[in-house]
mmCIF file of C-alpha atoms and ligand atoms in Angstrom:
data_model
loop_
_atom_site.group_PDB
_atom_site.id
_atom_site.type_symbol
_atom_site.label_atom_id
_atom_site.label_comp_id
_atom_site.label_asym_id
_atom_site.label_seq_id
_atom_site.Cartn_x
_atom_site.Cartn_y
_atom_site.Cartn_z
ATOM 1 C CA MET A 1 -25.350 71.655 -19.677
ATOM 2 C CA LYS A 2 -27.978 74.149 -20.286
ATOM 3 C CA LYS A 3 -26.769 77.394 -18.824
ATOM 4 C CA LYS A 4 -30.173 78.025 -16.376
ATOM 5 C CA LEU A 5 -29.915 74.259 -15.384
ATOM 6 C CA ALA A 6 -26.107 75.125 -14.226
ATOM 7 C CA LEU A 7 -26.764 78.353 -12.770
ATOM 8 C CA MET A 8 -29.796 76.597 -10.754
ATOM 9 C CA LEU A 9 -27.276 74.312 -9.679
ATOM 10 C CA VAL A 10 -24.761 76.930 -8.824
ATOM 11 C CA ALA A 11 -27.402 78.790 -7.112
ATOM 12 C CA ALA A 12 -28.519 75.862 -5.142
ATOM 13 C CA MET A 13 -24.811 75.895 -3.346
ATOM 14 C CA THR A 14 -25.198 79.417 -2.369
ATOM 15 C CA MET A 15 -28.670 80.193 -1.451
ATOM 16 C CA ALA A 16 -31.127 78.800 1.224
ATOM 17 C CA THR A 17 -33.529 77.485 -1.119
ATOM 18 C CA VAL A 18 -33.648 77.075 -4.459
ATOM 19 C CA VAL A 19 -37.180 77.165 -6.624
ATOM 20 C CA GLY A 20 -37.231 74.499 -8.742
ATOM 21 C CA CYS A 21 -38.323 74.956 -12.820
ATOM 22 C CA GLY A 22 -41.743 75.318 -12.900
ATOM 23 C CA GLY A 23 -43.801 75.782 -16.057
ATOM 24 C CA GLY A 24 -44.393 79.645 -17.462
ATOM 25 C CA SER A 25 -47.279 81.414 -17.504
ATOM 26 C CA GLU A 26 -50.167 79.788 -18.999
ATOM 27 C CA ASP A 27 -51.711 83.484 -19.782
ATOM 28 C CA ALA A 28 -48.787 84.421 -21.502
ATOM 29 C CA ALA A 29 -50.246 86.995 -24.457
ATOM 30 C CA PRO A 30 -48.119 88.163 -27.462
ATOM 31 C CA ALA A 31 -46.105 91.115 -25.935
ATOM 32 C CA ALA A 32 -45.817 94.471 -27.517
ATOM 33 C CA ALA A 33 -43.267 94.667 -30.721
ATOM 34 C CA GLU A 34 -40.447 92.848 -29.496
ATOM 35 C CA THR A 35 -37.009 92.964 -31.445
ATOM 36 C CA GLU A 36 -33.793 90.845 -31.358
ATOM 37 C CA THR A 37 -31.188 93.588 -31.476
ATOM 38 C CA GLU A 38 -27.828 93.895 -32.721
ATOM 39 C CA ALA A 39 -25.574 96.361 -30.799
ATOM 40 C CA PRO A 40 -25.959 99.602 -33.287
ATOM 41 C CA ALA A 41 -22.250 100.278 -33.546
ATOM 42 C CA ASP A 42 -22.450 103.903 -33.384
ATOM 43 C CA THR A 43 -25.033 104.515 -30.912
ATOM 44 C CA ALA A 44 -24.152 107.422 -28.339
ATOM 45 C CA ALA A 45 -23.505 104.779 -25.822
ATOM 46 C CA ALA A 46 -21.140 103.188 -27.709
ATOM 47 C CA GLU A 47 -18.372 105.736 -26.657
ATOM 48 C CA THR A 48 -19.537 104.754 -22.858
ATOM 49 C CA GLU A 49 -18.725 101.224 -23.819
ATOM 50 C CA ALA A 50 -18.643 98.872 -20.889
ATOM 51 C CA PRO A 51 -15.438 98.785 -18.858
ATOM 52 C CA ALA A 52 -12.859 96.935 -20.487
ATOM 53 C CA ASP A 53 -12.928 93.777 -18.234
ATOM 54 C CA THR A 54 -16.728 93.322 -19.072
ATOM 55 C CA GLU A 55 -15.234 92.966 -22.779
ATOM 56 C CA ALA A 56 -12.631 90.468 -22.102
ATOM 57 C CA GLU A 57 -14.280 87.378 -22.443
ATOM 58 C CA ALA A 58 -18.008 86.437 -23.372
ATOM 59 C CA PRO A 59 -20.104 85.654 -20.705
ATOM 60 C CA ALA A 60 -21.440 82.358 -21.846
ATOM 61 C CA ALA A 61 -18.941 79.636 -20.794
ATOM 62 C CA ASP A 62 -20.384 77.091 -23.235
ATOM 63 C CA GLY A 63 -20.208 79.511 -26.207
ATOM 64 C CA GLU A 64 -23.949 79.371 -26.203
ATOM 65 C CA LEU A 65 -25.250 83.146 -26.319
ATOM 66 C CA ILE A 66 -26.848 84.476 -22.929
ATOM 67 C CA ARG A 67 -30.113 84.945 -23.942
ATOM 68 C CA VAL A 68 -31.982 88.241 -22.229
ATOM 69 C CA GLY A 69 -35.375 89.587 -22.374
ATOM 70 C CA PHE A 70 -35.409 93.598 -21.632
ATOM 71 C CA ALA A 71 -38.445 94.907 -20.879
ATOM 72 C CA GLN A 72 -38.083 98.595 -21.270
ATOM 73 C CA VAL A 73 -40.180 101.500 -19.826
ATOM 74 C CA GLY A 74 -40.537 102.913 -23.433
ATOM 75 C CA HIS A 75 -39.288 105.743 -25.378
ATOM 76 C CA GLU A 76 -40.501 108.863 -24.150
ATOM 77 C CA SER A 77 -37.156 110.719 -23.078
ATOM 78 C CA ASP A 78 -33.733 111.353 -24.172
ATOM 79 C CA TRP A 79 -32.379 109.584 -20.786
ATOM 80 C CA ARG A 80 -34.745 106.548 -22.105
ATOM 81 C CA THR A 81 -32.828 107.020 -25.508
ATOM 82 C CA ALA A 82 -29.573 106.806 -23.903
ATOM 83 C CA ALA A 83 -30.563 103.917 -21.354
ATOM 84 C CA THR A 84 -32.159 101.622 -24.532
ATOM 85 C CA GLN A 85 -28.802 102.577 -26.465
ATOM 86 C CA SER A 86 -26.659 101.400 -23.535
ATOM 87 C CA ALA A 87 -28.808 97.847 -22.910
ATOM 88 C CA GLN A 88 -28.267 97.293 -26.944
ATOM 89 C CA THR A 89 -24.585 97.804 -26.816
ATOM 90 C CA VAL A 90 -23.778 95.897 -23.981
ATOM 91 C CA PHE A 91 -26.145 92.948 -24.403
ATOM 92 C CA SER A 92 -24.740 92.534 -27.901
ATOM 93 C CA ALA A 93 -23.904 89.276 -29.917
ATOM 94 C CA GLU A 94 -20.128 90.276 -29.389
ATOM 95 C CA ASN A 95 -20.248 90.383 -25.628
ATOM 96 C CA GLY A 96 -22.237 87.068 -25.947
ATOM 97 C CA TYR A 97 -25.725 88.141 -25.764
ATOM 98 C CA GLU A 98 -28.676 87.581 -27.259
ATOM 99 C CA LEU A 99 -31.030 90.545 -26.377
ATOM 100 C CA SER A 100 -35.035 90.482 -26.741
ATOM 101 C CA PHE A 101 -36.009 93.866 -26.318
ATOM 102 C CA VAL A 102 -39.382 95.086 -25.925
ATOM 103 C CA ASP A 103 -40.358 98.631 -26.079
ATOM 104 C CA CYS A 104 -43.515 98.993 -23.749
ATOM 105 C CA ASP A 105 -44.467 102.235 -24.807
ATOM 106 C CA ASN A 106 -45.377 103.350 -21.419
ATOM 107 C CA ASP A 107 -48.064 100.801 -20.854
ATOM 108 C CA SER A 108 -47.898 98.742 -17.410
ATOM 109 C CA ALA A 109 -50.442 96.009 -19.177
ATOM 110 C CA ALA A 110 -47.752 95.586 -22.071
ATOM 111 C CA GLN A 111 -45.075 95.607 -19.808
ATOM 112 C CA LEU A 112 -46.392 92.732 -17.575
ATOM 113 C CA ASP A 113 -47.132 90.797 -20.917
ATOM 114 C CA ALA A 114 -43.977 90.953 -22.113
ATOM 115 C CA VAL A 115 -42.301 89.382 -19.471
ATOM 116 C CA ARG A 116 -44.749 86.754 -19.439
ATOM 117 C CA ASN A 117 -43.630 86.545 -22.992
ATOM 118 C CA PHE A 118 -39.697 85.901 -21.636
ATOM 119 C CA ILE A 119 -40.852 83.533 -19.387
ATOM 120 C CA GLN A 120 -42.803 81.589 -21.980
ATOM 121 C CA GLN A 121 -39.572 82.047 -24.519
ATOM 122 C CA ASP A 122 -37.570 80.585 -21.472
ATOM 123 C CA MET A 123 -34.948 83.391 -21.245
ATOM 124 C CA ASP A 124 -31.837 83.569 -18.970
ATOM 125 C CA TYR A 125 -32.329 86.319 -17.669
ATOM 126 C CA ILE A 126 -34.930 89.123 -17.875
ATOM 127 C CA ILE A 127 -34.307 92.592 -17.400
ATOM 128 C CA ILE A 128 -37.046 95.075 -16.353
ATOM 129 C CA ASP A 129 -37.191 99.019 -16.044
ATOM 130 C CA PRO A 130 -40.743 98.961 -14.352
ATOM 131 C CA ILE A 131 -43.084 101.779 -15.486
ATOM 132 C CA VAL A 132 -44.709 101.895 -12.314
ATOM 133 C CA SER A 133 -43.590 100.653 -8.838
ATOM 134 C CA THR A 134 -46.251 98.398 -7.859
ATOM 135 C CA GLY A 135 -48.358 95.080 -9.401
ATOM 136 C CA TRP A 136 -45.439 93.266 -9.806
ATOM 137 C CA ASP A 137 -45.028 90.184 -6.963
ATOM 138 C CA ALA A 138 -47.266 87.894 -9.468
ATOM 139 C CA VAL A 139 -45.295 87.948 -12.547
ATOM 140 C CA LEU A 140 -41.849 88.203 -10.429
ATOM 141 C CA THR A 141 -43.330 85.101 -8.747
ATOM 142 C CA GLU A 142 -43.565 83.258 -12.211
ATOM 143 C CA CYS A 143 -40.013 84.423 -13.177
ATOM 144 C CA GLU A 144 -38.591 82.840 -9.988
ATOM 145 C CA ASP A 145 -41.059 79.634 -10.600
ATOM 146 C CA ALA A 146 -39.571 79.335 -13.902
ATOM 147 C CA GLY A 147 -35.995 79.830 -12.426
ATOM 148 C CA ILE A 148 -35.202 82.870 -14.538
ATOM 149 C CA PRO A 149 -33.420 85.273 -12.684
ATOM 150 C CA VAL A 150 -34.882 88.795 -12.710
ATOM 151 C CA VAL A 151 -32.856 92.343 -12.782
ATOM 152 C CA VAL A 152 -34.445 95.524 -12.304
ATOM 153 C CA ILE A 153 -33.002 98.620 -13.538
ATOM 154 C CA ASP A 154 -33.502 102.415 -12.896
ATOM 155 C CA ARG A 155 -37.067 102.880 -11.450
ATOM 156 C CA THR A 156 -37.913 100.681 -8.261
ATOM 157 C CA ILE A 157 -40.549 97.705 -7.539
ATOM 158 C CA ASP A 158 -42.067 98.715 -4.346
ATOM 159 C CA ASP A 159 -44.095 95.639 -4.036
ATOM 160 C CA SER A 160 -42.290 92.160 -4.242
ATOM 161 C CA ASP A 161 -38.363 91.601 -3.818
ATOM 162 C CA LYS A 162 -38.301 88.723 -6.082
ATOM 163 C CA TYR A 163 -35.528 90.064 -8.269
ATOM 164 C CA VAL A 164 -31.765 89.472 -7.977
ATOM 165 C CA SER A 165 -30.513 93.122 -8.180
ATOM 166 C CA TRP A 166 -31.861 96.510 -8.764
ATOM 167 C CA VAL A 167 -29.327 99.000 -10.309
ATOM 168 C CA GLY A 168 -30.255 102.350 -10.472
ATOM 169 C CA SER A 169 -30.361 106.031 -8.873
ATOM 170 C CA ASP A 170 -31.502 107.378 -5.412
ATOM 171 C CA PHE A 171 -34.493 109.382 -6.589
ATOM 172 C CA LYS A 172 -35.503 111.255 -3.236
ATOM 173 C CA VAL A 173 -31.751 112.061 -2.748
ATOM 174 C CA GLU A 174 -32.340 113.966 -6.453
ATOM 175 C CA GLY A 175 -34.983 115.864 -5.033
ATOM 176 C CA LEU A 176 -33.449 116.570 -1.961
ATOM 177 C CA ALA A 177 -30.397 117.809 -3.546
ATOM 178 C CA CYS A 178 -32.363 119.884 -6.016
ATOM 179 C CA GLY A 179 -33.958 121.453 -3.124
ATOM 180 C CA GLU A 180 -30.454 121.748 -0.980
ATOM 181 C CA TRP A 181 -29.089 123.948 -4.031
ATOM 182 C CA LEU A 182 -32.215 126.044 -4.817
ATOM 183 C CA ALA A 183 -31.921 127.377 -0.848
ATOM 184 C CA ALA A 184 -28.313 128.057 -1.151
ATOM 185 C CA TYR A 185 -28.618 129.376 -4.524
ATOM 186 C CA ALA A 186 -31.476 131.690 -3.371
ATOM 187 C CA LYS A 187 -29.408 132.612 -0.007
ATOM 188 C CA ALA A 188 -26.381 133.815 -2.465
ATOM 189 C CA LYS A 189 -28.595 135.573 -4.487
ATOM 190 C CA GLY A 190 -30.668 137.398 -1.920
ATOM 191 C CA ILE A 191 -33.982 135.875 -2.758
ATOM 192 C CA SER A 192 -36.345 135.470 0.115
ATOM 193 C CA GLU A 193 -39.378 134.007 -1.120
ATOM 194 C CA ILE A 194 -39.768 130.817 -3.185
ATOM 195 C CA ASN A 195 -42.969 130.165 -4.986
ATOM 196 C CA ALA A 196 -42.210 127.295 -7.319
ATOM 197 C CA LEU A 197 -44.330 125.249 -9.974
ATOM 198 C CA VAL A 198 -43.272 121.633 -10.294
ATOM 199 C CA ILE A 199 -43.844 119.596 -13.420
ATOM 200 C CA GLU A 200 -43.962 116.142 -12.786
ATOM 201 C CA GLY A 201 -42.651 113.015 -14.282
ATOM 202 C CA SER A 202 -45.177 110.030 -14.793
ATOM 203 C CA THR A 203 -47.688 109.347 -12.195
ATOM 204 C CA GLY A 204 -46.613 106.277 -10.125
ATOM 205 C CA ALA A 205 -43.136 106.151 -11.445
ATOM 206 C CA SER A 206 -40.693 105.872 -8.811
ATOM 207 C CA ALA A 207 -38.622 108.407 -10.143
ATOM 208 C CA THR A 208 -41.586 111.176 -9.687
ATOM 209 C CA ILE A 209 -42.350 110.024 -6.227
ATOM 210 C CA GLY A 210 -38.907 110.064 -4.827
ATOM 211 C CA ARG A 211 -37.670 113.558 -6.933
ATOM 212 C CA THR A 212 -41.340 114.829 -5.749
ATOM 213 C CA ASP A 213 -40.965 113.772 -1.960
ATOM 214 C CA GLY A 214 -36.991 114.972 -1.661
ATOM 215 C CA PHE A 215 -37.993 118.652 -3.101
ATOM 216 C CA LYS A 216 -41.057 118.928 -1.035
ATOM 217 C CA GLU A 217 -39.318 117.708 2.099
ATOM 218 C CA ILE A 218 -36.982 120.920 1.589
ATOM 219 C CA ALA A 219 -39.536 123.187 0.619
ATOM 220 C CA ASP A 220 -41.070 122.449 3.594
ATOM 221 C CA ARG A 221 -38.267 123.114 5.780
ATOM 222 C CA GLU A 222 -37.859 126.415 4.226
ATOM 223 C CA GLY A 223 -41.220 127.589 4.361
ATOM 224 C CA TRP A 224 -41.471 127.680 0.474
ATOM 225 C CA THR A 225 -44.942 127.532 -1.444
ATOM 226 C CA ILE A 226 -45.605 125.015 -4.042
ATOM 227 C CA LEU A 227 -48.111 126.408 -6.050
ATOM 228 C CA ASP A 228 -49.126 123.428 -8.281
ATOM 229 C CA SER A 229 -47.614 120.083 -9.354
ATOM 230 C CA GLN A 230 -48.915 118.102 -12.280
ATOM 231 C CA ASP A 231 -47.843 115.406 -14.228
ATOM 232 C CA GLY A 232 -45.902 116.198 -17.415
ATOM 233 C CA ASP A 233 -45.569 112.141 -18.422
ATOM 234 C CA PHE A 234 -41.518 113.171 -18.689
ATOM 235 C CA THR A 235 -42.330 113.745 -22.168
ATOM 236 C CA GLU A 236 -41.689 117.828 -24.110
ATOM 237 C CA ALA A 237 -45.008 117.781 -24.873
ATOM 238 C CA GLY A 238 -46.237 117.073 -21.436
ATOM 239 C CA GLY A 239 -43.752 119.498 -20.114
ATOM 240 C CA GLN A 240 -44.969 122.511 -22.596
ATOM 241 C CA GLU A 241 -48.916 121.566 -21.805
ATOM 242 C CA VAL A 242 -48.290 121.549 -18.118
ATOM 243 C CA MET A 243 -46.371 124.837 -18.549
ATOM 244 C CA GLU A 244 -48.727 126.450 -20.785
ATOM 245 C CA SER A 245 -51.652 126.116 -18.290
ATOM 246 C CA TYR A 246 -49.043 127.159 -15.856
ATOM 247 C CA CYS A 247 -48.343 130.469 -17.518
ATOM 248 C CA GLN A 248 -52.427 130.728 -17.722
ATOM 249 C CA SER A 249 -52.661 130.028 -14.230
ATOM 250 C CA TYR A 250 -50.265 131.222 -12.003
ATOM 251 C CA ALA A 251 -49.183 134.149 -14.218
ATOM 252 C CA GLY A 252 -46.489 136.787 -12.245
ATOM 253 C CA GLN A 253 -46.827 134.331 -9.010
ATOM 254 C CA PHE A 254 -44.059 132.030 -9.611
ATOM 255 C CA ASN A 255 -40.210 132.532 -9.721
ATOM 256 C CA VAL A 256 -39.218 128.546 -10.202
ATOM 257 C CA VAL A 257 -39.682 126.011 -12.567
ATOM 258 C CA ILE A 258 -38.964 122.137 -11.434
ATOM 259 C CA CYS A 259 -39.100 120.171 -14.187
ATOM 260 C CA GLN A 260 -38.758 116.275 -13.132
ATOM 261 C CA ASN A 261 -36.564 115.359 -16.763
ATOM 262 C CA ASP A 262 -34.664 117.272 -19.418
ATOM 263 C CA ASN A 263 -37.443 117.135 -21.930
ATOM 264 C CA GLU A 264 -40.045 118.814 -19.910
ATOM 265 C CA ALA A 265 -37.707 121.599 -19.486
ATOM 266 C CA TYR A 266 -37.465 121.899 -23.003
ATOM 267 C CA GLY A 267 -41.261 121.989 -23.404
ATOM 268 C CA ALA A 268 -41.522 124.475 -20.225
ATOM 269 C CA MET A 269 -39.068 126.760 -21.962
ATOM 270 C CA THR A 270 -41.129 126.942 -25.211
ATOM 271 C CA ALA A 271 -44.318 127.372 -23.423
ATOM 272 C CA MET A 272 -42.670 130.022 -21.250
ATOM 273 C CA ASP A 273 -40.990 131.789 -24.730
ATOM 274 C CA ALA A 274 -44.645 131.860 -25.905
ATOM 275 C CA ALA A 275 -46.163 133.653 -22.894
ATOM 276 C CA GLY A 276 -43.131 136.237 -22.740
ATOM 277 C CA VAL A 277 -42.119 134.602 -19.147
ATOM 278 C CA THR A 278 -37.693 134.946 -19.000
ATOM 279 C CA TYR A 279 -35.841 132.288 -17.121
ATOM 280 C CA GLY A 280 -32.498 131.158 -16.577
ATOM 281 C CA VAL A 281 -29.378 133.097 -15.292
ATOM 282 C CA ASP A 282 -30.917 136.314 -16.595
ATOM 283 C CA GLY A 283 -34.603 135.751 -16.400
ATOM 284 C CA ASP A 284 -37.422 136.190 -13.674
ATOM 285 C CA VAL A 285 -37.668 132.607 -13.596
ATOM 286 C CA ILE A 286 -35.283 129.766 -11.932
ATOM 287 C CA ILE A 287 -35.789 126.501 -13.855
ATOM 288 C CA VAL A 288 -34.159 123.241 -13.242
ATOM 289 C CA SER A 289 -34.356 119.647 -14.728
ATOM 290 C CA PHE A 290 -33.397 116.294 -13.640
ATOM 291 C CA ASP A 291 -31.356 113.363 -15.945
ATOM 292 C CA SER A 292 -28.853 115.539 -17.341
ATOM 293 C CA ASN A 293 -28.406 114.926 -20.723
ATOM 294 C CA LYS A 294 -25.797 116.594 -23.077
ATOM 295 C CA PRO A 295 -28.524 118.985 -24.795
ATOM 296 C CA ALA A 296 -29.718 119.948 -20.959
ATOM 297 C CA VAL A 297 -25.961 120.574 -19.798
ATOM 298 C CA GLN A 298 -25.886 122.941 -22.935
ATOM 299 C CA LEU A 299 -28.567 124.853 -21.842
ATOM 300 C CA VAL A 300 -26.926 124.995 -17.899
ATOM 301 C CA LEU A 301 -23.572 126.046 -20.324
ATOM 302 C CA ASP A 302 -25.659 128.658 -22.250
ATOM 303 C CA GLY A 303 -27.496 129.986 -18.869
ATOM 304 C CA LYS A 304 -31.033 128.870 -20.067
ATOM 305 C CA LEU A 305 -31.339 126.375 -17.172
ATOM 306 C CA ASN A 306 -30.338 127.096 -13.938
ATOM 307 C CA ALA A 307 -29.053 123.707 -12.614
ATOM 308 C CA THR A 308 -29.517 119.945 -13.494
ATOM 309 C CA PHE A 309 -29.273 116.948 -11.328
ATOM 310 C CA GLU A 310 -28.400 114.114 -13.094
ATOM 311 C CA CYS A 311 -29.623 110.736 -13.009
ATOM 312 C CA ASN A 312 -27.273 108.200 -14.690
ATOM 313 C CA PRO A 313 -29.323 105.829 -17.927
ATOM 314 C CA LEU A 314 -26.087 104.095 -18.133
ATOM 315 C CA ALA A 315 -26.896 100.620 -15.849
ATOM 316 C CA ALA A 316 -26.435 98.152 -18.778
ATOM 317 C CA PRO A 317 -22.309 97.491 -17.782
ATOM 318 C CA THR A 318 -23.418 97.108 -14.190
ATOM 319 C CA VAL A 319 -26.318 94.523 -15.292
ATOM 320 C CA ASP A 320 -23.535 92.463 -17.246
ATOM 321 C CA GLU A 321 -21.388 92.581 -14.132
ATOM 322 C CA VAL A 322 -24.727 90.918 -12.313
ATOM 323 C CA ILE A 323 -25.073 88.404 -14.944
ATOM 324 C CA LYS A 324 -21.404 87.685 -14.380
ATOM 325 C CA GLN A 325 -21.286 87.103 -10.945
ATOM 326 C CA LEU A 326 -24.452 84.875 -11.224
ATOM 327 C CA ALA A 327 -22.839 82.840 -13.569
ATOM 328 C CA ALA A 328 -19.667 82.384 -11.004
ATOM 329 C CA GLY A 329 -21.874 81.360 -8.535
ATOM 330 C CA GLU A 330 -21.447 84.873 -6.667
ATOM 331 C CA THR A 331 -24.075 86.610 -5.109
ATOM 332 C CA PRO A 332 -24.842 90.155 -6.490
ATOM 333 C CA GLU A 333 -25.700 93.416 -3.938
ATOM 334 C CA LYS A 334 -29.181 93.492 -3.812
ATOM 335 C CA GLU A 335 -28.972 97.419 -4.764
ATOM 336 C CA ILE A 336 -26.489 99.060 -7.100
ATOM 337 C CA TYR A 337 -26.261 102.531 -6.901
ATOM 338 C CA MET A 338 -25.322 104.583 -9.991
ATOM 339 C CA ALA A 339 -23.076 107.438 -9.377
ATOM 340 C CA GLU A 340 -24.140 110.742 -10.314
ATOM 341 C CA ALA A 341 -23.725 114.862 -10.255
ATOM 342 C CA TRP A 342 -25.545 118.368 -9.741
ATOM 343 C CA LEU A 343 -24.460 120.496 -11.965
ATOM 344 C CA ALA A 344 -25.153 124.524 -12.500
ATOM 345 C CA SER A 345 -24.317 127.655 -14.462
ATOM 346 C CA GLU A 346 -22.921 129.914 -11.887
ATOM 347 C CA ASP A 347 -20.226 129.232 -10.366
ATOM 348 C CA ILE A 348 -21.548 130.506 -6.528
ATOM 349 C CA VAL A 349 -22.923 127.351 -4.837
ATOM 350 C CA PRO A 350 -19.502 125.197 -4.351
ATOM 351 C CA SER A 351 -21.505 122.148 -2.490
ATOM 352 C CA ILE A 352 -24.376 121.226 -0.782
ATOM 353 C CA THR A 353 -25.002 118.630 2.064
ATOM 354 C CA VAL A 354 -27.372 115.587 1.236
ATOM 355 C CA ASN A 355 -28.432 113.301 4.023
ATOM 356 C CA GLY A 356 -25.130 114.317 6.074
ATOM 357 C CA GLU A 357 -22.959 113.917 3.318
ATOM 358 C CA GLU A 358 -20.923 117.291 1.270
ATOM 359 C CA GLN A 359 -21.724 116.620 -2.361
ATOM 360 C CA PRO A 360 -19.978 119.328 -5.085
ATOM 361 C CA ILE A 361 -22.239 121.374 -7.564
ATOM 362 C CA ILE A 362 -20.205 120.983 -10.831
ATOM 363 C CA HIS A 363 -19.869 124.555 -12.419
ATOM 364 C CA VAL A 364 -20.703 123.568 -16.252
ATOM 365 C CA THR A 365 -18.173 124.599 -18.631
ATOM 366 C CA GLU A 366 -16.960 123.832 -22.069
ATOM 367 C CA ASP A 367 -14.864 121.209 -20.572
ATOM 368 C CA VAL A 368 -17.818 119.704 -18.728
ATOM 369 C CA LEU A 369 -19.862 119.835 -21.265
ATOM 370 C CA ALA A 370 -17.520 118.110 -23.508
ATOM 371 C CA ASN A 371 -16.954 115.048 -21.172
ATOM 372 C CA ARG A 372 -20.412 114.093 -20.418
ATOM 373 C CA ALA A 373 -21.346 110.351 -21.553
ATOM 374 C CA TYR A 374 -24.659 110.580 -22.781
HETATM 375 C C1 LIG B 401 -35.418 108.235 -14.134
HETATM 376 C C2 LIG B 401 -36.216 107.328 -15.166
HETATM 377 C C3 LIG B 401 -37.001 108.533 -16.096
HETATM 378 C C4 LIG B 401 -36.060 109.445 -16.264
HETATM 379 C C5 LIG B 401 -36.653 110.117 -17.492
HETATM 380 O O1 LIG B 401 -34.477 106.879 -13.477
HETATM 381 O O2 LIG B 401 -36.902 106.163 -15.049
HETATM 382 O O3 LIG B 401 -37.684 108.154 -16.953
HETATM 383 O O4 LIG B 401 -35.870 110.835 -15.699
HETATM 384 C C6 LIG B 401 -37.401 108.960 -17.848
HETATM 385 O O5 LIG B 401 -36.191 111.166 -18.226
HETATM 386 O O6 LIG B 401 -38.501 109.267 -18.674
#
């Protein structure tokens, strides 16, 4: 029996309403270059292979491969590379999948086209990492009409709930954690005045919105000044360009730089080096990042980056679990949050409290670096 029909029947027993199999979208346009990928065996994510129990048996009970379409944001950052490699490792033929992967190159229109193309191809499941958080209800309705379950990962969709599950991070908590760490760090260091510059991620991305809102909430509470907050598009080039402008416009006025991902921090460091601005543990400017890929954690160990706030890119193993639950007629959680950590170069802030929950600040050592998964 065709997997999707089996799924629809199973779903019919567990859900109040079942959407009949409708036609796909009439206006599907060829999506961005689509690749059917085998798992590159030696990818970084391979060391973080899905938990053993997800390797036990291929998800497809009838021996056919489960066809998954994945519309990925793009290839803008190390974080994105780790997330893509994790998906290619998990959704591989040996794990019972046939992955159709589309890199949407930060182009929202191309991403909608990619999803419509997946509908045309009658995928068994569609995974979306949404470039921006709005403009999704129409295409998700088309997926629902076609009877294709959608799993959203990483960034959020804020104008529709027509998907089975979302697997990702609480970006506002990341921003709050950054603010709370900075407040404790400044107090421990006797820094009474904070004049911050923010290098934001891509405009409209939920990661940008959450991190910006969270940090600003603490800045307002503490009476800090945010001198400026501009879009660095989550890229190293974007971070460098914005920081070069900041070094011109705010020379001598700032003592904190908040980079909303690691790659922007690398670019900001290049710009500050060129402008003769010192940063890090022994510098004049405190600099932090989000994501915490291994190269950033190395910079924290080296004292070049004061702190980094993790955003876990390895959602694919959890999505594999969601698919298995659906195939077994179970109802997955609607929101599944990834575990993450906050890491600092100096061991002077042992913990912070975010939303009433005490969370440790991990002091980065060689061992901490060695045990990073990505
Ligand atoms: C966050 C993710 C962001 C990363 C960036 O979950 O969407 O996009 O923080 C990436 O590195 O570009």
